[in-house]
Amino acid sequence: MSDGRIDFLYLNEKDMIEAGVLDAGRCVDVMEEVISLMGKGDYLMGGPDHNAHGLMLEFPKKSKIQGFPLEDSRDRRFIAMPAYLGGRFHVAGQKWYGSNGRNRAKGFPRSILMATLNDVETGAPLCYMSANLLSSIRTGAMPGLVAKYFAKDKVGTIGIIGPGVINRSSMRAFMAKFPDIHTVKMVGSTPESKTAQKMKSFIEEHFPQVSDIRICANVQEAVKDADIVCEAASVTYPYWPELKYEWLKPGAVVISTNGLNISWEDELKFSKVVDNWGMYEEYAQEDGDEFHPDGTRKNAGTIGEDFVYMVKDGLIQRDDVKNLADVVNGNVTARENKDEIFLVSIEGMPIQDVAWAYECYHAALKKGIGTMLNLWEKPYAL
Amino acid sequence: MSDGRIDFLYLNEKDMIEAGVLDAGRCVDVMEEVISLMGKGDYLMGGPDHNAHGLMLEFPKKSKIQGFPLEDSRDRRFIAMPAYLGGRFHVAGQKWYGSNGRNRAKGFPRSILMATLNDVETGAPLCYMSANLLSSIRTGAMPGLVAKYFAKDKVGTIGIIGPGVINRSSMRAFMAKFPDIHTVKMVGSTPESKTAQKMKSFIEEHFPQVSDIRICANVQEAVKDADIVCEAASVTYPYWPELKYEWLKPGAVVISTNGLNISWEDELKFSKVVDNWGMYEEYAQEDGDEFHPDGTRKNAGTIGEDFVYMVKDGLIQRDDVKNLADVVNGNVTARENKDEIFLVSIEGMPIQDVAWAYECYHAALKKGIGTMLNLWEKPYAL
């Protein structure tokens, strides 16, 4: 029997950096472990189906109540994302964050995120940590992992749709895993977009080996000749970037993290991959069926959810959509021919946060980083 | 524009006690504010209906995976409970906890809980705090609030079903609001139950004005002549304590916080009250319809959920169930005659945690209690 005392580690953003949170290449490897464990069922996420992305506080668009917080800016929400991850991790935890498009003007990031790790046996907190960098890096690591399995041998050109913070993280992962990348083409909201300029400077500063960095006028130009196309456009319906199959190079891999506007006809032509089929089934169930006045189904925009509807409508078979985990675990071949073009849907999952949090926590413990906090010497007997 | 710096307060259990978390009478008053705001719609909980209790990690009963955490002890789970509360609180937050029946043997409480408060505009953490006492006291305050509105003028005798930690907290609330209580009768799992002995010692120590404390052999004996009956039996189906309407004193108030086994016929006789109708509707939707082989409906055990099924099955009208909030806000009369016996279903809601956390946080700020932690001087530009 322990004496009942509980201490836990606090890691602020500076501590997280010292603990290695920015190591994108290492994070790709850890995400590979996460996806492998997911494929084996060695995880739990929220809810009875164990696949919930999280639980959101959804702000209303209007309210009769004076001062009630409204959905009146981009991404305004709070989400709690709990998970358990097995294998060598064997740890529970959660990410909890609030977002508000107005934060930037106040000198804050749009989202402010914190993560907690907990002993899965007792529930005791192990670590409370700043999760902004953690979340960005693990998000960017996933396109890196997808590219590792689905890209053709040589990756020289990257096409970026939405050159914001997520794709800066994706670039860290791509560069860590594909040192031969020489060209990056990107398209932002406008050719003068500040985020595009920022991405250009970011690549110049961090990856001088990229000799050709182009800000393009439209999606067609940005994806032309790209080996990997990575979409992370922070926009909502009906502003999803339009993409046509014919614009893509044979053998390309298109990774969608937010939403794309692709016609059903075009969507059929792609080889289809998702990170977690069950999660998109849950989304489709929550969102329900929506049709245009002419009876055709509306795109969900989230590509994985589109795939679920395509199966439901009999356009494709369930087996036509590969699970990334089955490929990582060697149960399914990634690429069947050199010309097939992949459309890969990925979304954030709390098991990814828990895994990267766990790595940073252990690195911090090893290096003596952070502030140890006492919860109680002995729990108060109420 | 701020300089982007974020600091927040950490409160361990000792800090929380200094900040006043154990003030049960004050907590009843704060819960009154919470319920009033809830009745006015000035809150958000999780999900599209804004009424989710939380998001749970549900452990499976068995797994083929070596070492996978199982539902192999009482209350084993993790839950994230996010909420926004309006009015003078105007703050977001969440409680996150893990529970495991095996914790006691290790010198830990069964649940280990932490709460976070966040600026609802920016999402920035304001306070991270130990939430074991917070959660217990707010849970016990709710029966105190129910009794304040529904009990007859004189409250002298309390009947306790399940004399554990929740009902010790309920006793703190009852004693704070009804100083004339002279008799407490209780029933535990057995007449020799250690928790019953502990409750007896607890009352003797804290409330010497209670002259008659009896550990009873069964529920019938414990509820006899009681003005208020408070059930908090930490058991699951089929072990809910059986209660019969005829055992109760005219004018009594029965408060159920976990589950009771009452026949449908008897349940019909009570005047019915719930803390949040929408939450029980969500439970009923999740649980679905369950029937005995003879076609009669199974009791849900959670009384509020039973009420939802009774409305669904046409046994009662929706208006036959009063919302506590409507009574607190003066829209509905609590008691219509001196003899009616109330059956009141209450469940924990994250808005209660957020409110009591907010009170403790502000008390701590005022008294200079706790540890200020820095998240970042300036957010790292990724």
PDB file of N, CA and C in Angstrom, chain A residues 143-212:
ATOM      1  N   PRO A 143       0.100  13.362 -41.748  1.00  0.00           N
ATOM      2  CA  PRO A 143       0.392  13.374 -43.186  1.00  0.00           C
ATOM      3  C   PRO A 143       1.774  12.790 -43.486  1.00  0.00           C
ATOM      4  N   GLY A 144       2.722  13.021 -42.595  1.00  0.00           N
ATOM      5  CA  GLY A 144       4.047  12.422 -42.780  1.00  0.00           C
ATOM      6  C   GLY A 144       3.970  10.904 -42.798  1.00  0.00           C
ATOM      7  N   LEU A 145       3.172  10.354 -41.891  1.00  0.00           N
ATOM      8  CA  LEU A 145       3.016   8.896 -41.818  1.00  0.00           C
ATOM      9  C   LEU A 145       2.288   8.359 -43.053  1.00  0.00           C
ATOM     10  N   VAL A 146       1.230   9.050 -43.454  1.00  0.00           N
ATOM     11  CA  VAL A 146       0.487   8.637 -44.653  1.00  0.00           C
ATOM     12  C   VAL A 146       1.426   8.626 -45.862  1.00  0.00           C
ATOM     13  N   ALA A 147       2.218   9.687 -46.001  1.00  0.00           N
ATOM     14  CA  ALA A 147       3.136   9.783 -47.140  1.00  0.00           C
ATOM     15  C   ALA A 147       4.163   8.658 -47.092  1.00  0.00           C
ATOM     16  N   LYS A 148       4.621   8.333 -45.904  1.00  0.00           N
ATOM     17  CA  LYS A 148       5.603   7.257 -45.751  1.00  0.00           C
ATOM     18  C   LYS A 148       5.086   5.945 -46.349  1.00  0.00           C
ATOM     19  N   TYR A 149       3.800   5.666 -46.177  1.00  0.00           N
ATOM     20  CA  TYR A 149       3.240   4.396 -46.656  1.00  0.00           C
ATOM     21  C   TYR A 149       2.700   4.457 -48.077  1.00  0.00           C
ATOM     22  N   PHE A 150       2.172   5.620 -48.492  1.00  0.00           N
ATOM     23  CA  PHE A 150       1.459   5.659 -49.769  1.00  0.00           C
ATOM     24  C   PHE A 150       2.186   6.356 -50.902  1.00  0.00           C
ATOM     25  N   ALA A 151       3.161   7.211 -50.586  1.00  0.00           N
ATOM     26  CA  ALA A 151       3.845   7.928 -51.659  1.00  0.00           C
ATOM     27  C   ALA A 151       4.708   6.952 -52.464  1.00  0.00           C
ATOM     28  N   LYS A 152       4.963   7.314 -53.722  1.00  0.00           N
ATOM     29  CA  LYS A 152       5.883   6.512 -54.517  1.00  0.00           C
ATOM     30  C   LYS A 152       7.296   6.742 -53.972  1.00  0.00           C
ATOM     31  N   ASP A 153       8.237   5.944 -54.430  1.00  0.00           N
ATOM     32  CA  ASP A 153       9.566   5.960 -53.816  1.00  0.00           C
ATOM     33  C   ASP A 153      10.171   7.356 -53.697  1.00  0.00           C
ATOM     34  N   LYS A 154      10.088   8.087 -54.802  1.00  0.00           N
ATOM     35  CA  LYS A 154      10.730   9.404 -54.796  1.00  0.00           C
ATOM     36  C   LYS A 154       9.705  10.497 -54.531  1.00  0.00           C
ATOM     37  N   VAL A 155       9.939  11.302 -53.514  1.00  0.00           N
ATOM     38  CA  VAL A 155       9.068  12.452 -53.259  1.00  0.00           C
ATOM     39  C   VAL A 155       9.899  13.717 -53.422  1.00  0.00           C
ATOM     40  N   GLY A 156       9.578  14.481 -54.474  1.00  0.00           N
ATOM     41  CA  GLY A 156      10.336  15.702 -54.737  1.00  0.00           C
ATOM     42  C   GLY A 156       9.511  16.971 -54.597  1.00  0.00           C
ATOM     43  N   THR A 157       8.207  16.838 -54.901  1.00  0.00           N
ATOM     44  CA  THR A 157       7.360  18.032 -54.925  1.00  0.00           C
ATOM     45  C   THR A 157       6.151  17.869 -54.002  1.00  0.00           C
ATOM     46  N   ILE A 158       5.942  18.894 -53.190  1.00  0.00           N
ATOM     47  CA  ILE A 158       4.798  18.918 -52.263  1.00  0.00           C
ATOM     48  C   ILE A 158       3.838  20.021 -52.718  1.00  0.00           C
ATOM     49  N   GLY A 159       2.554  19.712 -52.737  1.00  0.00           N
ATOM     50  CA  GLY A 159       1.524  20.718 -52.991  1.00  0.00           C
ATOM     51  C   GLY A 159       0.760  20.988 -51.706  1.00  0.00           C
ATOM     52  N   ILE A 160       0.704  22.240 -51.327  1.00  0.00           N
ATOM     53  CA  ILE A 160       0.086  22.615 -50.049  1.00  0.00           C
ATOM     54  C   ILE A 160      -1.201  23.395 -50.326  1.00  0.00           C
ATOM     55  N   ILE A 161      -2.328  22.877 -49.831  1.00  0.00           N
ATOM     56  CA  ILE A 161      -3.586  23.631 -49.912  1.00  0.00           C
ATOM     57  C   ILE A 161      -3.894  24.110 -48.499  1.00  0.00           C
ATOM     58  N   GLY A 162      -3.778  25.411 -48.288  1.00  0.00           N
ATOM     59  CA  GLY A 162      -3.969  25.949 -46.935  1.00  0.00           C
ATOM     60  C   GLY A 162      -2.651  25.974 -46.187  1.00  0.00           C
ATOM     61  N   PRO A 163      -1.824  27.002 -46.405  1.00  0.00           N
ATOM     62  CA  PRO A 163      -0.463  27.004 -45.848  1.00  0.00           C
ATOM     63  C   PRO A 163      -0.398  27.560 -44.422  1.00  0.00           C
ATOM     64  N   GLY A 164      -1.305  27.112 -43.547  1.00  0.00           N
ATOM     65  CA  GLY A 164      -1.323  27.616 -42.172  1.00  0.00           C
ATOM     66  C   GLY A 164      -0.476  26.783 -41.221  1.00  0.00           C
ATOM     67  N   VAL A 165      -0.810  26.878 -39.953  1.00  0.00           N
ATOM     68  CA  VAL A 165       0.013  26.255 -38.916  1.00  0.00           C
ATOM     69  C   VAL A 165       0.056  24.729 -39.050  1.00  0.00           C
ATOM     70  N   ILE A 166      -1.061  24.117 -39.451  1.00  0.00           N
ATOM     71  CA  ILE A 166      -1.076  22.649 -39.571  1.00  0.00           C
ATOM     72  C   ILE A 166      -0.124  22.210 -40.675  1.00  0.00           C
ATOM     73  N   ASN A 167      -0.183  22.922 -41.819  1.00  0.00           N
ATOM     74  CA  ASN A 167       0.708  22.512 -42.904  1.00  0.00           C
ATOM     75  C   ASN A 167       2.170  22.889 -42.653  1.00  0.00           C
ATOM     76  N   ARG A 168       2.421  23.888 -41.806  1.00  0.00           N
ATOM     77  CA  ARG A 168       3.813  24.101 -41.410  1.00  0.00           C
ATOM     78  C   ARG A 168       4.301  22.872 -40.626  1.00  0.00           C
ATOM     79  N   SER A 169       3.407  22.329 -39.767  1.00  0.00           N
ATOM     80  CA  SER A 169       3.777  21.095 -39.052  1.00  0.00           C
ATOM     81  C   SER A 169       3.910  19.911 -40.003  1.00  0.00           C
ATOM     82  N   SER A 170       3.015  19.833 -40.998  1.00  0.00           N
ATOM     83  CA  SER A 170       3.126  18.741 -41.983  1.00  0.00           C
ATOM     84  C   SER A 170       4.467  18.840 -42.691  1.00  0.00           C
ATOM     85  N   MET A 171       4.880  20.070 -43.047  1.00  0.00           N
ATOM     86  CA  MET A 171       6.168  20.259 -43.732  1.00  0.00           C
ATOM     87  C   MET A 171       7.321  19.753 -42.857  1.00  0.00           C
ATOM     88  N   ARG A 172       7.253  20.003 -41.543  1.00  0.00           N
ATOM     89  CA  ARG A 172       8.294  19.467 -40.650  1.00  0.00           C
ATOM     90  C   ARG A 172       8.380  17.946 -40.782  1.00  0.00           C
ATOM     91  N   ALA A 173       7.192  17.309 -40.829  1.00  0.00           N
ATOM     92  CA  ALA A 173       7.161  15.840 -40.910  1.00  0.00           C
ATOM     93  C   ALA A 173       7.637  15.367 -42.282  1.00  0.00           C
ATOM     94  N   PHE A 174       7.167  16.012 -43.356  1.00  0.00           N
ATOM     95  CA  PHE A 174       7.592  15.604 -44.707  1.00  0.00           C
ATOM     96  C   PHE A 174       9.110  15.743 -44.836  1.00  0.00           C
ATOM     97  N   MET A 175       9.659  16.857 -44.367  1.00  0.00           N
ATOM     98  CA  MET A 175      11.087  17.095 -44.522  1.00  0.00           C
ATOM     99  C   MET A 175      11.907  16.107 -43.690  1.00  0.00           C
ATOM    100  N   ALA A 176      11.351  15.707 -42.525  1.00  0.00           N
ATOM    101  CA  ALA A 176      12.080  14.741 -41.684  1.00  0.00           C
ATOM    102  C   ALA A 176      12.148  13.375 -42.363  1.00  0.00           C
ATOM    103  N   LYS A 177      11.106  13.044 -43.143  1.00  0.00           N
ATOM    104  CA  LYS A 177      11.040  11.700 -43.720  1.00  0.00           C
ATOM    105  C   LYS A 177      11.436  11.642 -45.197  1.00  0.00           C
ATOM    106  N   PHE A 178      11.381  12.759 -45.908  1.00  0.00           N
ATOM    107  CA  PHE A 178      11.735  12.775 -47.341  1.00  0.00           C
ATOM    108  C   PHE A 178      12.765  13.870 -47.606  1.00  0.00           C
ATOM    109  N   PRO A 179      14.027  13.581 -47.355  1.00  0.00           N
ATOM    110  CA  PRO A 179      15.062  14.622 -47.454  1.00  0.00           C
ATOM    111  C   PRO A 179      15.261  15.142 -48.884  1.00  0.00           C
ATOM    112  N   ASP A 180      14.685  14.448 -49.901  1.00  0.00           N
ATOM    113  CA  ASP A 180      14.912  14.876 -51.290  1.00  0.00           C
ATOM    114  C   ASP A 180      13.897  15.902 -51.799  1.00  0.00           C
ATOM    115  N   ILE A 181      13.001  16.350 -50.955  1.00  0.00           N
ATOM    116  CA  ILE A 181      12.006  17.335 -51.399  1.00  0.00           C
ATOM    117  C   ILE A 181      12.731  18.603 -51.842  1.00  0.00           C
ATOM    118  N   HIS A 182      12.433  19.021 -53.079  1.00  0.00           N
ATOM    119  CA  HIS A 182      13.107  20.206 -53.616  1.00  0.00           C
ATOM    120  C   HIS A 182      12.128  21.328 -53.966  1.00  0.00           C
ATOM    121  N   THR A 183      10.828  20.970 -54.106  1.00  0.00           N
ATOM    122  CA  THR A 183       9.850  21.962 -54.549  1.00  0.00           C
ATOM    123  C   THR A 183       8.612  21.939 -53.648  1.00  0.00           C
ATOM    124  N   VAL A 184       8.171  23.111 -53.221  1.00  0.00           N
ATOM    125  CA  VAL A 184       6.910  23.222 -52.487  1.00  0.00           C
ATOM    126  C   VAL A 184       6.065  24.292 -53.164  1.00  0.00           C
ATOM    127  N   LYS A 185       4.866  23.873 -53.575  1.00  0.00           N
ATOM    128  CA  LYS A 185       3.933  24.822 -54.186  1.00  0.00           C
ATOM    129  C   LYS A 185       2.734  24.941 -53.262  1.00  0.00           C
ATOM    130  N   MET A 186       2.248  26.149 -53.089  1.00  0.00           N
ATOM    131  CA  MET A 186       1.163  26.313 -52.117  1.00  0.00           C
ATOM    132  C   MET A 186       0.102  27.266 -52.630  1.00  0.00           C
ATOM    133  N   VAL A 187      -1.112  27.075 -52.131  1.00  0.00           N
ATOM    134  CA  VAL A 187      -2.197  28.003 -52.439  1.00  0.00           C
ATOM    135  C   VAL A 187      -2.898  28.362 -51.130  1.00  0.00           C
ATOM    136  N   GLY A 188      -3.019  29.674 -50.897  1.00  0.00           N
ATOM    137  CA  GLY A 188      -3.734  30.172 -49.717  1.00  0.00           C
ATOM    138  C   GLY A 188      -5.071  30.742 -50.141  1.00  0.00           C
ATOM    139  N   SER A 189      -5.679  31.487 -49.242  1.00  0.00           N
ATOM    140  CA  SER A 189      -6.994  32.046 -49.542  1.00  0.00           C
ATOM    141  C   SER A 189      -6.907  33.017 -50.736  1.00  0.00           C
ATOM    142  N   THR A 190      -5.815  33.733 -50.855  1.00  0.00           N
ATOM    143  CA  THR A 190      -5.554  34.616 -52.004  1.00  0.00           C
ATOM    144  C   THR A 190      -4.058  34.517 -52.312  1.00  0.00           C
ATOM    145  N   PRO A 191      -3.646  34.922 -53.526  1.00  0.00           N
ATOM    146  CA  PRO A 191      -2.210  34.868 -53.841  1.00  0.00           C
ATOM    147  C   PRO A 191      -1.390  35.776 -52.917  1.00  0.00           C
ATOM    148  N   GLU A 192      -2.043  36.778 -52.296  1.00  0.00           N
ATOM    149  CA  GLU A 192      -1.323  37.697 -51.407  1.00  0.00           C
ATOM    150  C   GLU A 192      -1.417  37.249 -49.946  1.00  0.00           C
ATOM    151  N   SER A 193      -2.019  36.089 -49.733  1.00  0.00           N
ATOM    152  CA  SER A 193      -2.263  35.600 -48.370  1.00  0.00           C
ATOM    153  C   SER A 193      -1.009  35.698 -47.509  1.00  0.00           C
ATOM    154  N   LYS A 194      -1.172  36.246 -46.303  1.00  0.00           N
ATOM    155  CA  LYS A 194      -0.057  36.374 -45.363  1.00  0.00           C
ATOM    156  C   LYS A 194       0.457  35.020 -44.900  1.00  0.00           C
ATOM    157  N   THR A 195      -0.477  34.054 -44.751  1.00  0.00           N
ATOM    158  CA  THR A 195      -0.035  32.736 -44.285  1.00  0.00           C
ATOM    159  C   THR A 195       0.865  32.088 -45.334  1.00  0.00           C
ATOM    160  N   ALA A 196       0.575  32.331 -46.635  1.00  0.00           N
ATOM    161  CA  ALA A 196       1.437  31.787 -47.686  1.00  0.00           C
ATOM    162  C   ALA A 196       2.844  32.399 -47.583  1.00  0.00           C
ATOM    163  N   GLN A 197       2.903  33.696 -47.386  1.00  0.00           N
ATOM    164  CA  GLN A 197       4.196  34.371 -47.215  1.00  0.00           C
ATOM    165  C   GLN A 197       4.949  33.800 -46.018  1.00  0.00           C
ATOM    166  N   LYS A 198       4.172  33.563 -44.947  1.00  0.00           N
ATOM    167  CA  LYS A 198       4.782  33.045 -43.716  1.00  0.00           C
ATOM    168  C   LYS A 198       5.320  31.625 -43.945  1.00  0.00           C
ATOM    169  N   MET A 199       4.561  30.818 -44.704  1.00  0.00           N
ATOM    170  CA  MET A 199       5.015  29.461 -45.029  1.00  0.00           C
ATOM    171  C   MET A 199       6.302  29.519 -45.845  1.00  0.00           C
ATOM    172  N   LYS A 200       6.348  30.452 -46.779  1.00  0.00           N
ATOM    173  CA  LYS A 200       7.532  30.582 -47.621  1.00  0.00           C
ATOM    174  C   LYS A 200       8.759  30.905 -46.745  1.00  0.00           C
ATOM    175  N   SER A 201       8.619  31.876 -45.874  1.00  0.00           N
ATOM    176  CA  SER A 201       9.725  32.243 -44.989  1.00  0.00           C
ATOM    177  C   SER A 201      10.101  31.072 -44.080  1.00  0.00           C
ATOM    178  N   PHE A 202       9.082  30.376 -43.605  1.00  0.00           N
ATOM    179  CA  PHE A 202       9.307  29.235 -42.714  1.00  0.00           C
ATOM    180  C   PHE A 202      10.174  28.177 -43.407  1.00  0.00           C
ATOM    181  N   ILE A 203       9.812  27.865 -44.666  1.00  0.00           N
ATOM    182  CA  ILE A 203      10.581  26.843 -45.401  1.00  0.00           C
ATOM    183  C   ILE A 203      12.001  27.342 -45.668  1.00  0.00           C
ATOM    184  N   GLU A 204      12.106  28.595 -46.091  1.00  0.00           N
ATOM    185  CA  GLU A 204      13.444  29.166 -46.353  1.00  0.00           C
ATOM    186  C   GLU A 204      14.330  29.079 -45.112  1.00  0.00           C
ATOM    187  N   GLU A 205      13.728  29.377 -43.978  1.00  0.00           N
ATOM    188  CA  GLU A 205      14.509  29.397 -42.732  1.00  0.00           C
ATOM    189  C   GLU A 205      14.895  27.994 -42.262  1.00  0.00           C
ATOM    190  N   HIS A 206      13.922  27.085 -42.281  1.00  0.00           N
ATOM    191  CA  HIS A 206      14.161  25.750 -41.702  1.00  0.00           C
ATOM    192  C   HIS A 206      14.699  24.736 -42.699  1.00  0.00           C
ATOM    193  N   PHE A 207      14.327  24.866 -43.969  1.00  0.00           N
ATOM    194  CA  PHE A 207      14.677  23.829 -44.944  1.00  0.00           C
ATOM    195  C   PHE A 207      15.300  24.444 -46.188  1.00  0.00           C
ATOM    196  N   PRO A 208      16.533  24.948 -46.078  1.00  0.00           N
ATOM    197  CA  PRO A 208      17.169  25.624 -47.205  1.00  0.00           C
ATOM    198  C   PRO A 208      17.382  24.707 -48.418  1.00  0.00           C
ATOM    199  N   GLN A 209      17.313  23.373 -48.199  1.00  0.00           N
ATOM    200  CA  GLN A 209      17.461  22.447 -49.322  1.00  0.00           C
ATOM    201  C   GLN A 209      16.289  22.507 -50.301  1.00  0.00           C
ATOM    202  N   VAL A 210      15.160  23.111 -49.888  1.00  0.00           N
ATOM    203  CA  VAL A 210      14.030  23.279 -50.813  1.00  0.00           C
ATOM    204  C   VAL A 210      14.345  24.492 -51.696  1.00  0.00           C
ATOM    205  N   SER A 211      14.659  24.197 -52.968  1.00  0.00           N
ATOM    206  CA  SER A 211      15.174  25.265 -53.832  1.00  0.00           C
ATOM    207  C   SER A 211      14.063  26.040 -54.530  1.00  0.00           C
ATOM    208  N   ASP A 212      12.885  25.453 -54.614  1.00  0.00           N
ATOM    209  CA  ASP A 212      11.810  26.073 -55.387  1.00  0.00           C
ATOM    210  C   ASP A 212      10.553  26.173 -54.512  1.00  0.00           C
TER     211      ASP A 212
END
